[in-house]
CSV table of C-alpha atoms and ligand atoms in Angstrom, one decimal:
chain,number,residue,atom,x,y,z
A,1,MET,CA,0.8,9.3,12.1
A,2,SER,CA,2.5,6.7,14.3
A,3,PRO,CA,6.2,6.1,13.8
A,4,THR,CA,7.4,2.5,13.4
A,5,SER,CA,10.6,0.7,14.4
A,6,PHE,CA,12.4,2.3,11.5
A,7,PRO,CA,11.4,5.5,9.7
A,8,LYS,CA,8.4,5.2,7.4
A,9,SER,CA,10.5,6.8,4.7
A,10,ASP,CA,12.6,3.6,4.8
A,11,ILE,CA,9.7,1.3,4.3
A,12,ARG,CA,9.6,0.3,0.7
A,13,VAL,CA,6.1,-0.3,-0.8
A,14,LEU,CA,6.1,-2.2,-4.0
A,15,LEU,CA,2.9,-2.0,-6.1
A,16,LEU,CA,2.7,-4.2,-9.2
A,17,GLU,CA,0.2,-4.9,-12.0
A,18,GLY,CA,-1.2,-1.4,-12.3
A,19,ILE,CA,-2.8,-1.3,-8.9
A,20,SER,CA,-5.0,1.7,-8.6
A,21,GLU,CA,-3.6,5.1,-7.8
A,22,THR,CA,-5.9,5.2,-4.8
A,23,ALA,CA,-3.7,2.7,-3.1
A,24,ALA,CA,-0.5,4.8,-3.6
A,25,GLY,CA,-2.5,7.8,-2.3
A,26,ILE,CA,-3.4,6.0,0.9
A,27,PHE,CA,0.2,5.0,1.6
A,28,ALA,CA,1.3,8.6,0.9
A,29,ASP,CA,-1.3,10.1,3.2
A,30,ALA,CA,-0.2,7.7,5.9
A,31,GLY,CA,3.4,9.0,5.6
A,32,TYR,CA,5.0,6.3,3.3
A,33,SER,CA,7.1,8.0,0.7
A,34,ASP,CA,9.1,5.1,-0.8
A,35,ILE,CA,6.5,3.7,-3.2
A,36,ARG,CA,7.5,1.9,-6.3
A,37,ARG,CA,4.8,1.2,-8.9
A,38,PHE,CA,4.8,-0.9,-12.0
A,39,ASP,CA,1.9,-1.2,-14.4
A,40,LYS,CA,2.4,-4.9,-15.2
A,41,ALA,CA,3.5,-8.2,-13.6
A,42,LEU,CA,7.3,-8.4,-13.5
A,43,PRO,CA,9.3,-11.2,-15.1
A,44,VAL,CA,10.6,-13.5,-12.4
A,45,PRO,CA,14.3,-12.2,-12.2
A,46,GLU,CA,13.1,-8.6,-12.0
A,47,LEU,CA,10.4,-9.6,-9.5
A,48,HIS,CA,13.0,-11.3,-7.3
A,49,ARG,CA,15.3,-8.2,-7.5
A,50,GLU,CA,12.4,-5.9,-6.5
A,51,LEU,CA,11.3,-8.1,-3.7
A,52,ARG,CA,14.7,-8.1,-2.0
A,53,GLU,CA,14.2,-4.4,-1.1
A,54,ALA,CA,10.4,-4.4,-0.4
A,55,HIS,CA,8.8,-4.3,3.0
A,56,ILE,CA,5.3,-4.4,1.7
A,57,VAL,CA,4.2,-5.7,-1.7
A,58,GLY,CA,0.9,-5.3,-3.5
A,59,ILE,CA,0.0,-7.6,-6.4
A,60,ARG,CA,-3.0,-8.7,-8.4
A,61,SER,CA,-3.9,-12.1,-9.9
A,62,ARG,CA,-0.9,-12.4,-12.2
A,63,THR,CA,2.2,-12.2,-10.0
A,64,ARG,CA,3.2,-15.5,-8.4
A,65,LEU,CA,4.6,-15.2,-4.9
A,66,ASP,CA,5.8,-18.7,-4.6
A,67,ALA,CA,8.4,-20.1,-2.1
A,68,ALA,CA,11.3,-19.0,-4.4
A,69,ALA,CA,10.0,-15.4,-4.5
A,70,MET,CA,9.4,-15.4,-0.8
A,71,ALA,CA,13.0,-16.7,-0.2
A,72,GLU,CA,14.2,-13.5,-1.9
A,73,ALA,CA,11.9,-11.2,0.1
A,74,ARG,CA,14.0,-11.0,3.3
A,75,LYS,CA,12.6,-7.6,4.3
A,76,LEU,CA,9.0,-8.3,3.4
A,77,PHE,CA,6.5,-8.0,6.3
A,78,ALA,CA,3.1,-7.8,4.6
A,79,ILE,CA,1.5,-8.8,1.3
A,80,GLY,CA,-1.6,-7.3,-0.3
A,81,ALA,CA,-3.5,-9.2,-2.9
A,82,PHE,CA,-5.4,-6.3,-4.6
A,83,CYS,CA,-8.0,-8.7,-5.8
A,84,ILE,CA,-10.1,-11.6,-4.5
A,85,GLY,CA,-8.1,-14.7,-5.4
A,86,THR,CA,-5.0,-15.5,-3.3
A,87,ASN,CA,-4.1,-18.8,-5.1
A,88,GLN,CA,-1.1,-17.0,-6.7
A,89,ILE,CA,0.5,-16.7,-3.3
A,90,ASP,CA,2.1,-19.5,-1.3
A,91,LEU,CA,0.0,-18.7,1.8
A,92,ALA,CA,1.7,-21.3,3.9
A,93,THR,CA,5.2,-20.1,3.2
A,94,ALA,CA,4.2,-16.5,3.8
A,95,LYS,CA,2.7,-17.5,7.1
A,96,HIS,CA,5.7,-19.5,8.2
A,97,ALA,CA,7.8,-16.4,7.4
A,98,GLY,CA,5.5,-14.4,9.7
A,99,ILE,CA,4.0,-12.4,6.8
A,100,PRO,CA,0.3,-11.8,6.8
A,101,VAL,CA,-1.6,-11.6,3.5
A,102,PHE,CA,-4.6,-9.3,3.0
A,103,ASN,CA,-7.0,-9.2,0.1
A,104,ALA,CA,-10.2,-7.5,-1.0
A,105,PRO,CA,-12.9,-10.2,-0.7
A,106,TYR,CA,-15.9,-8.1,-2.0
A,107,SER,CA,-14.8,-5.0,-3.9
A,108,ASN,CA,-14.9,-6.4,-7.5
A,109,THR,CA,-17.7,-8.9,-7.1
A,110,ARG,CA,-20.4,-6.7,-8.5
A,111,SER,CA,-18.3,-6.1,-11.6
A,112,VAL,CA,-17.9,-9.8,-12.3
A,113,ALA,CA,-21.6,-10.4,-11.7
A,114,GLU,CA,-22.6,-7.6,-14.2
A,115,LEU,CA,-20.3,-9.0,-16.8
A,116,VAL,CA,-21.7,-12.5,-16.4
A,117,ILE,CA,-25.3,-11.2,-16.8
A,118,ALA,CA,-24.4,-9.2,-19.9
A,119,GLU,CA,-22.6,-12.1,-21.5
A,120,SER,CA,-25.4,-14.5,-20.7
A,121,ILE,CA,-27.8,-12.4,-22.8
A,122,MET,CA,-25.1,-11.9,-25.6
A,123,LEU,CA,-24.6,-15.7,-25.8
A,124,MET,CA,-28.3,-16.6,-25.8
A,125,ARG,CA,-28.8,-14.2,-28.7
A,126,GLY,CA,-25.7,-15.2,-30.6
A,127,ILE,CA,-24.6,-11.6,-30.7
A,128,VAL,CA,-20.9,-12.2,-31.0
A,129,GLN,CA,-21.3,-14.3,-34.1
A,130,LYS,CA,-23.7,-11.8,-35.6
A,131,SER,CA,-21.5,-8.9,-34.8
A,132,ALA,CA,-18.4,-10.7,-36.3
A,133,GLN,CA,-20.4,-11.4,-39.5
A,134,CYS,CA,-21.5,-7.8,-39.9
A,135,HIS,CA,-17.9,-6.6,-39.4
A,136,ARG,CA,-17.0,-8.9,-42.3
A,137,GLY,CA,-19.8,-7.5,-44.5
A,138,GLY,CA,-22.3,-10.4,-43.7
A,139,TRP,CA,-26.0,-10.0,-43.0
A,140,SER,CA,-27.8,-12.9,-41.3
A,141,LYS,CA,-31.1,-11.5,-40.0
A,142,SER,CA,-32.6,-14.6,-38.4
A,143,ALA,CA,-34.1,-15.7,-35.1
A,144,ALA,CA,-32.6,-19.2,-35.5
A,145,GLY,CA,-30.6,-20.1,-32.4
A,146,SER,CA,-31.6,-16.8,-30.6
A,147,HIS,CA,-33.4,-17.0,-27.3
A,148,GLU,CA,-34.6,-14.8,-24.5
A,149,VAL,CA,-33.0,-15.5,-21.1
A,150,ARG,CA,-36.4,-15.2,-19.4
A,151,GLY,CA,-37.7,-18.6,-18.3
A,152,LYS,CA,-34.3,-20.2,-18.9
A,153,THR,CA,-32.2,-22.0,-16.3
A,154,LEU,CA,-29.0,-20.6,-15.0
A,155,GLY,CA,-26.7,-23.0,-13.1
A,156,ILE,CA,-24.2,-21.3,-10.8
A,157,VAL,CA,-21.3,-23.4,-9.6
A,158,GLY,CA,-19.8,-21.8,-6.5
A,159,TYR,CA,-22.6,-19.9,-4.8
A,160,GLY,CA,-20.4,-17.3,-2.9
A,161,HIS,CA,-20.1,-13.5,-3.1
A,162,ILE,CA,-20.2,-13.4,-6.9
A,163,GLY,CA,-22.4,-16.5,-7.6
A,164,THR,CA,-25.2,-15.1,-5.3
A,165,GLN,CA,-25.2,-11.7,-6.9
A,166,VAL,CA,-25.4,-13.3,-10.4
A,167,GLY,CA,-28.4,-15.3,-9.1
A,168,VAL,CA,-30.2,-12.3,-7.8
A,169,MET,CA,-29.8,-10.4,-11.0
A,170,ALA,CA,-30.7,-13.4,-13.1
A,171,GLU,CA,-33.9,-13.9,-11.2
A,172,ALA,CA,-34.8,-10.2,-11.8
A,173,MET,CA,-34.7,-11.0,-15.5
A,174,GLY,CA,-37.0,-14.0,-15.0
A,175,MET,CA,-34.5,-16.8,-15.1
A,176,HIS,CA,-34.7,-19.9,-13.0
A,177,VAL,CA,-31.6,-20.2,-10.8
A,178,ILE,CA,-30.0,-23.4,-9.5
A,179,TYR,CA,-26.7,-23.7,-7.8
A,180,HIS,CA,-24.1,-26.1,-6.6
A,181,ASP,CA,-21.6,-25.5,-3.7
A,182,ILE,CA,-19.6,-27.6,-1.4
A,183,GLU,CA,-20.9,-25.6,1.6
A,184,THR,CA,-24.5,-25.3,2.8
A,185,LYS,CA,-25.6,-21.9,1.5
A,186,LEU,CA,-28.7,-19.8,2.1
A,187,ALA,CA,-30.6,-19.7,-1.2
A,188,LEU,CA,-31.5,-16.2,-2.1
A,189,GLY,CA,-34.8,-15.4,-3.8
A,190,ASN,CA,-36.2,-18.5,-5.5
A,191,ALA,CA,-32.8,-20.1,-6.2
A,192,ARG,CA,-32.7,-23.8,-5.6
A,193,HIS,CA,-29.8,-26.2,-4.7
A,194,ALA,CA,-29.2,-28.4,-7.7
A,195,GLY,CA,-28.5,-31.5,-5.6
A,196,SER,CA,-25.2,-32.2,-7.4
A,197,LEU,CA,-22.8,-30.8,-10.0
A,198,ASP,CA,-24.0,-33.4,-12.5
A,199,ALA,CA,-27.7,-32.5,-11.9
A,200,LEU,CA,-26.9,-28.8,-12.4
A,201,LEU,CA,-25.0,-29.5,-15.6
A,202,ALA,CA,-27.9,-31.5,-17.0
A,203,ALA,CA,-30.6,-29.0,-16.1
A,204,SER,CA,-29.0,-25.6,-17.1
A,205,ASP,CA,-29.2,-23.6,-20.3
A,206,ILE,CA,-26.3,-21.5,-19.0
A,207,VAL,CA,-23.6,-22.7,-16.6
A,208,THR,CA,-21.5,-20.1,-14.9
A,209,LEU,CA,-18.5,-20.9,-12.7
A,210,HIS,CA,-17.6,-18.9,-9.6
A,211,VAL,CA,-15.4,-21.3,-7.5
A,212,PRO,CA,-11.9,-20.4,-6.2
A,213,GLU,CA,-8.8,-22.2,-7.5
A,214,THR,CA,-8.2,-25.1,-5.2
A,215,PRO,CA,-7.1,-28.7,-5.7
A,216,ALA,CA,-10.8,-29.7,-5.8
A,217,THR,CA,-11.8,-27.2,-8.5
A,218,ARG,CA,-8.8,-28.0,-10.8
A,219,LEU,CA,-10.3,-29.3,-14.1
A,220,MET,CA,-13.6,-29.7,-12.4
A,221,ILE,CA,-15.2,-29.1,-15.8
A,222,GLY,CA,-13.6,-31.6,-18.2
A,223,GLU,CA,-14.8,-33.7,-21.1
A,224,ALA,CA,-17.2,-35.8,-18.9
A,225,GLN,CA,-18.8,-32.7,-17.3
A,226,LEU,CA,-19.2,-30.9,-20.7
A,227,ALA,CA,-20.9,-34.0,-22.1
A,228,ARG,CA,-23.4,-33.8,-19.3
A,229,MET,CA,-24.4,-30.3,-20.3
A,230,LYS,CA,-27.5,-29.9,-22.4
A,231,PRO,CA,-26.9,-29.8,-26.2
A,232,GLY,CA,-26.9,-26.1,-27.2
A,233,ALA,CA,-26.1,-24.9,-23.7
A,234,HIS,CA,-23.6,-22.2,-22.8
A,235,LEU,CA,-20.6,-22.1,-20.4
A,236,LEU,CA,-19.2,-19.0,-18.7
A,237,ASN,CA,-15.9,-19.1,-16.8
A,238,ALA,CA,-14.8,-15.9,-15.0
A,239,SER,CA,-13.3,-17.9,-12.0
A,240,ARG,CA,-9.9,-19.3,-12.7
A,241,GLY,CA,-8.4,-20.8,-15.9
A,242,THR,CA,-7.5,-24.0,-14.1
A,243,VAL,CA,-11.1,-24.9,-13.4
A,244,VAL,CA,-12.0,-25.8,-17.1
A,245,ASP,CA,-10.2,-28.3,-19.4
A,246,ILE,CA,-9.8,-25.7,-22.2
A,247,ASP,CA,-9.1,-28.3,-24.9
A,248,ALA,CA,-12.2,-30.3,-24.0
A,249,LEU,CA,-14.2,-27.0,-24.1
A,250,ALA,CA,-12.8,-26.2,-27.5
A,251,ASP,CA,-13.8,-29.6,-28.7
A,252,ALA,CA,-17.4,-29.4,-27.3
A,253,LEU,CA,-17.8,-26.1,-29.1
A,254,ALA,CA,-16.3,-27.3,-32.3
A,255,ARG,CA,-18.6,-30.3,-32.3
A,256,GLY,CA,-21.6,-28.0,-31.7
A,257,HIS,CA,-22.5,-29.7,-28.5
A,258,LEU,CA,-22.3,-26.3,-26.7
A,259,ALA,CA,-23.7,-23.3,-28.5
A,260,GLY,CA,-21.3,-20.8,-27.1
A,261,ALA,CA,-19.0,-19.8,-24.2
A,262,ALA,CA,-17.6,-16.8,-22.5
A,263,VAL,CA,-14.2,-17.1,-21.0
A,264,ASP,CA,-12.3,-14.5,-19.0
A,265,VAL,CA,-9.6,-16.6,-17.4
A,266,PHE,CA,-7.1,-19.0,-18.9
A,267,PRO,CA,-4.7,-21.7,-17.8
A,268,VAL,CA,-1.9,-19.6,-19.2
A,269,GLU,CA,-2.3,-15.8,-19.3
A,270,PRO,CA,0.0,-13.2,-20.8
A,271,GLU,CA,2.2,-11.4,-18.3
A,272,GLY,CA,1.2,-8.0,-19.6
A,273,ASN,CA,-0.6,-6.2,-22.4
A,274,ALA,CA,2.4,-6.3,-24.7
A,275,GLU,CA,2.5,-10.1,-24.7
A,276,ALA,CA,0.5,-12.1,-27.3
A,277,PHE,CA,-2.4,-14.2,-26.2
A,278,ALA,CA,-3.0,-17.7,-27.5
A,279,SER,CA,-5.8,-20.2,-26.7
A,280,PRO,CA,-7.5,-23.1,-28.5
A,281,LEU,CA,-10.6,-20.9,-28.4
A,282,CYS,CA,-9.2,-18.2,-30.5
A,283,GLY,CA,-11.0,-17.8,-33.8
A,284,MET,CA,-14.3,-19.3,-32.6
A,285,ASP,CA,-17.0,-16.7,-33.3
A,286,ASN,CA,-19.4,-18.2,-30.8
A,287,VAL,CA,-16.9,-17.6,-27.9
A,288,ILE,CA,-16.6,-14.3,-26.0
A,289,LEU,CA,-12.9,-14.0,-25.0
A,290,THR,CA,-11.9,-11.4,-22.5
A,291,PRO,CA,-8.5,-10.7,-21.1
A,292,HIS,CA,-9.2,-11.5,-17.4
A,293,ILE,CA,-11.1,-8.2,-16.9
A,294,GLY,CA,-14.1,-9.6,-14.8
A,295,GLY,CA,-13.1,-7.3,-11.9
A,296,SER,CA,-11.5,-4.6,-14.0
A,297,THR,CA,-13.8,-1.6,-13.7
A,298,LEU,CA,-12.6,1.7,-12.4
A,299,GLU,CA,-15.1,1.4,-9.6
A,300,ALA,CA,-13.8,-1.9,-8.5
A,301,GLN,CA,-10.2,-1.1,-8.8
A,302,ASP,CA,-10.7,2.1,-6.9
A,303,ASN,CA,-12.5,0.3,-4.1
A,304,ILE,CA,-9.9,-2.5,-4.0
A,305,GLY,CA,-7.0,0.0,-3.9
A,306,ALA,CA,-8.6,1.8,-0.9
A,307,GLU,CA,-9.5,-1.4,0.9
A,308,VAL,CA,-6.3,-3.3,0.7
A,309,ALA,CA,-4.0,-0.3,1.1
A,310,ALA,CA,-5.9,0.6,4.3
A,311,LYS,CA,-5.4,-3.0,5.6
A,312,LEU,CA,-1.7,-2.9,4.9
A,313,VAL,CA,-1.3,0.6,6.5
A,314,ARG,CA,-3.2,-0.5,9.5
A,315,TYR,CA,-1.0,-3.6,9.9
A,316,SER,CA,2.1,-1.6,9.4
A,317,ASP,CA,1.2,1.3,11.8
A,318,ASN,CA,-0.9,-0.5,14.3
A,319,GLY,CA,-0.3,-4.3,14.1
A,320,SER,CA,-4.0,-5.3,13.4
A,321,THR,CA,-4.3,-8.4,11.3
A,322,LEU,CA,-8.1,-8.3,11.0
A,323,SER,CA,-9.2,-10.2,7.8
A,324,ALA,CA,-5.7,-11.5,7.0
A,325,VAL,CA,-6.3,-14.7,5.0
A,326,ASN,CA,-3.4,-16.7,6.4
A,327,PHE,CA,-2.8,-15.4,9.9
A,328,PRO,CA,-4.2,-15.2,13.4
A,329,GLU,CA,-6.5,-12.2,13.4
A,330,VAL,CA,-6.0,-9.5,16.0
A,331,THR,CA,-7.9,-6.2,16.2
A,332,LEU,CA,-5.9,-3.6,18.1
A,333,PRO,CA,-6.8,-0.3,19.7
A,334,GLY,CA,-4.3,2.7,19.3
A,335,HIS,CA,-1.3,2.7,21.6
A,336,GLN,CA,-0.7,6.3,22.6
A,337,GLY,CA,1.8,6.6,25.4
A,338,SER,CA,3.3,3.2,25.0
A,339,HIS,CA,5.5,1.3,22.6
A,340,ARG,CA,3.9,-1.6,20.8
A,341,PHE,CA,5.9,-4.8,20.4
A,342,LEU,CA,4.8,-7.3,17.8
A,343,HIS,CA,6.1,-10.8,18.2
A,344,ILE,CA,5.3,-13.5,15.7
A,345,HIS,CA,6.5,-17.0,16.5
A,346,ARG,CA,6.0,-20.7,15.8
A,347,ASN,CA,3.4,-21.9,18.2
A,348,ALA,CA,5.3,-24.0,20.7
A,349,PRO,CA,4.9,-24.4,24.5
A,350,GLY,CA,6.7,-21.8,26.6
A,351,VAL,CA,7.2,-19.0,24.1
A,352,LEU,CA,4.6,-16.7,25.8
A,353,MET,CA,6.3,-17.3,29.2
A,354,LYS,CA,9.7,-16.3,27.7
A,355,ILE,CA,8.2,-13.2,26.2
A,356,ASN,CA,6.7,-12.2,29.6
A,357,GLU,CA,10.1,-12.9,31.3
A,358,VAL,CA,11.8,-10.4,29.0
A,359,PHE,CA,9.5,-7.7,30.3
A,360,SER,CA,9.3,-8.8,34.0
A,361,SER,CA,13.1,-9.0,34.2
A,362,THR,CA,13.4,-5.4,33.2
A,363,GLY,CA,10.6,-4.2,35.5
A,364,ILE,CA,8.8,-2.6,32.6
A,365,ASN,CA,5.0,-2.7,33.2
A,366,ILE,CA,2.9,-4.2,30.4
A,367,ASP,CA,0.0,-1.9,29.6
A,368,GLY,CA,-1.8,-4.3,27.3
A,369,GLN,CA,-1.3,-7.7,25.8
A,370,TYR,CA,-3.1,-9.3,22.9
A,371,LEU,CA,-2.6,-12.9,21.8
A,372,ARG,CA,-4.0,-14.9,18.9
A,373,THR,CA,-2.7,-18.3,18.0
A,374,ASP,CA,-3.5,-21.1,15.5
A,375,PRO,CA,-2.0,-24.5,15.7
A,376,GLU,CA,1.1,-23.3,13.8
A,377,LEU,CA,1.6,-19.6,14.6
A,378,GLY,CA,1.4,-17.3,17.6
A,379,TYR,CA,1.0,-13.5,17.3
A,380,VAL,CA,1.5,-11.6,20.5
A,381,VAL,CA,1.2,-7.8,20.8
A,382,ILE,CA,2.5,-6.1,23.9
A,383,ASP,CA,2.0,-2.4,24.7
A,384,ALA,CA,4.6,-1.2,27.3
A,385,ALA,CA,5.8,2.3,28.4
A,386,SER,CA,9.5,1.8,27.8
A,387,ASP,CA,11.8,4.5,26.5
A,388,ARG,CA,13.2,4.3,23.0
A,389,ASP,CA,16.5,2.8,23.9
A,390,GLN,CA,14.9,0.2,26.2
A,391,ALA,CA,12.5,-0.6,23.4
A,392,GLY,CA,15.4,-1.4,21.0
A,393,ARG,CA,17.0,-3.6,23.6
A,394,LEU,CA,13.8,-5.4,24.5
A,395,ARG,CA,13.2,-6.0,20.8
A,396,GLU,CA,16.6,-7.7,20.5
A,397,ARG,CA,15.8,-9.9,23.4
A,398,LEU,CA,12.4,-10.8,22.0
A,399,ALA,CA,14.0,-11.6,18.7
A,400,SER,CA,16.4,-14.0,20.3
A,401,ILE,CA,13.6,-16.2,21.8
A,402,ASP,CA,13.6,-19.7,20.2
A,403,GLY,CA,10.9,-20.0,17.6
A,404,THR,CA,10.7,-16.2,16.9
A,405,LEU,CA,9.8,-15.5,13.2
A,406,ARG,CA,9.6,-11.8,13.3
A,407,THR,CA,9.5,-8.8,15.7
A,408,ARG,CA,8.7,-5.1,15.2
A,409,VAL,CA,8.3,-2.2,17.5
A,410,LEU,CA,5.7,0.5,16.8
A,411,TYR,CA,6.6,3.7,18.6
B,501,LIG,N1,-12.4,-12.9,-13.5
B,501,LIG,C1,-12.1,-12.0,-12.6
B,501,LIG,O1,-11.6,-10.9,-12.8
B,501,LIG,C2,-12.4,-12.4,-11.2
B,501,LIG,C3,-12.3,-13.7,-10.8
B,501,LIG,N2,-12.6,-14.0,-9.5
B,501,LIG,C4,-12.6,-15.5,-9.1
B,501,LIG,O2,-13.9,-15.8,-8.6
B,501,LIG,C5,-13.8,-16.7,-7.5
B,501,LIG,C6,-15.0,-16.6,-6.7
B,501,LIG,O3,-15.1,-15.3,-6.1
B,501,LIG,P1,-16.1,-15.1,-4.9
B,501,LIG,O4,-17.5,-15.4,-5.3
B,501,LIG,O5,-15.9,-13.7,-4.4
B,501,LIG,O6,-15.6,-16.2,-3.8
B,501,LIG,P2,-16.4,-16.8,-2.6
B,501,LIG,O7,-15.4,-17.4,-1.8
B,501,LIG,O8,-17.3,-15.8,-2.0
B,501,LIG,O9,-17.3,-18.0,-3.3
B,501,LIG,C7,-16.7,-19.1,-3.8
B,501,LIG,C8,-17.7,-20.2,-3.5
B,501,LIG,O10,-17.3,-21.4,-4.2
B,501,LIG,C9,-17.5,-22.5,-3.3
B,501,LIG,N3,-16.6,-23.6,-3.6
B,501,LIG,C10,-15.4,-23.8,-3.2
B,501,LIG,N4,-14.9,-24.9,-3.7
B,501,LIG,C11,-15.9,-25.5,-4.4
B,501,LIG,C12,-16.0,-26.8,-5.1
B,501,LIG,N5,-15.0,-27.6,-5.2
B,501,LIG,N6,-17.2,-27.0,-5.6
B,501,LIG,C13,-18.3,-26.2,-5.5
B,501,LIG,N7,-18.2,-25.0,-4.8
B,501,LIG,C14,-17.0,-24.7,-4.3
B,501,LIG,C15,-17.3,-21.9,-1.9
B,501,LIG,O11,-17.9,-22.7,-0.9
B,501,LIG,C16,-17.9,-20.6,-2.1
B,501,LIG,O12,-19.3,-20.5,-1.8
B,501,LIG,C17,-12.5,-16.1,-6.8
B,501,LIG,O13,-11.9,-17.1,-6.0
B,501,LIG,C18,-11.6,-15.8,-8.0
B,501,LIG,O14,-10.8,-16.9,-8.3
B,501,LIG,C19,-12.9,-13.1,-8.5
B,501,LIG,C20,-12.9,-11.8,-8.9
B,501,LIG,C21,-12.6,-11.3,-10.2
B,502,LIG,O1,-10.0,-10.7,-7.9
B,502,LIG,C1,-9.6,-11.7,-8.5
B,502,LIG,O2,-9.4,-12.8,-8.0
B,502,LIG,C2,-9.4,-11.6,-9.9
B,502,LIG,O3,-9.3,-12.6,-10.6
B,502,LIG,C3,-9.2,-10.3,-10.5
B,502,LIG,O4,-7.8,-10.2,-10.8
B,502,LIG,P1,-7.1,-8.9,-11.3
B,502,LIG,O5,-7.0,-8.0,-10.1
B,502,LIG,O6,-8.0,-8.3,-12.4
B,502,LIG,O7,-5.8,-9.4,-11.8
């Protein structure tokens, strides 16, 4: 266990939104004892209060870490998104504050893909309506409107980690798979590029959305796109609530243009399980509504807890930023026998020279130096065999260099 510039017992780890116990276990095993856990997203005033004392924060998709939240988080040095999406975090503000953000890009993808496959069959068979009728004492034994998925066309919008897995599973059930993506993607199996979003919408019996939340995907499925879908087709959205115009979707369903939908994500979602949920889709028997649980399986949450906590511990103990989503990536070896100085600065000419001057002026030899920059940010890591007092003084001098955003020493 490597000590850091202040005792690990003083490093506050804040874990929100019911992040898996696995994560807390990994922090504890690495010597972190000040771990505060909450099973829901916090209301803004409480979030800001908690952030003031946190050095590391872990969130899921619900907590907004915007510029106002970050302004409160004066001690924060790392953020973990214990999920895939990082749209809830102001990545640029975090970066300019010298705070790397880590996420779990794969761990829950299978869970989402399995749900989409299950829902595709449920929708094509009209199972939710039939189940609702039975619960109400009805009995409508009929094949009308019920179809096998075999031989039908599945259109995947966003052919990334989730979209590709959905495609492979759908083909195993005999479906034709087409996809649309803004990047050139290797088609798996017999999947075919649709040519355009419009072409995909016109050709698919089921359309499933797997794009991230970006300015380009905001309301990418609105009235015009829904109108292009085949009459009687189905729409699934387990991506982000902002991707679909929910009123337009409700209208297309009410008019019978679409036969059904499965929606897991919403433009506005409750903060926690105690808050009521409302949506224009509520009350429609042909719509599967789920409370943003695409990635909520015990397997996925366990894997995510382990993956993101390990990345945060590694950064905190060792300085490595491998796979950070907003930061220059550095993979570092151990630093036995030397102190490790982390220096994060605005990328401007001359900073590196000044850092090196600090060391050369004291005659301390540099054992290893690592540097990664992007146009905005520089991250320099220096291993040097100073004594503890010297290290403290060196750190102060490094911190006083113009453009410095953050410094730490790992002993
Ligand atoms: N419902 C839930 O619980 C979960 C939801 N998600 C959501 O699913 C999204 C996708 O996840 P992954 O497949 O792992 O991400 P990914 O990054 O592997 O794939 C996203 C794909 O969308 C494409 N894309 C981006 N902008 C596009 C545009 N404007 N038009 C067409 N394609 C576009 C990308 O090129 C990429 O291939 C996440 O960003 C997240 O928002 C992820 C996990 C769980
Ligand atoms: O991984 C994602 O992006 C998700 O949407 C899952 O979010 P959650 O961790 O379930 O709040």
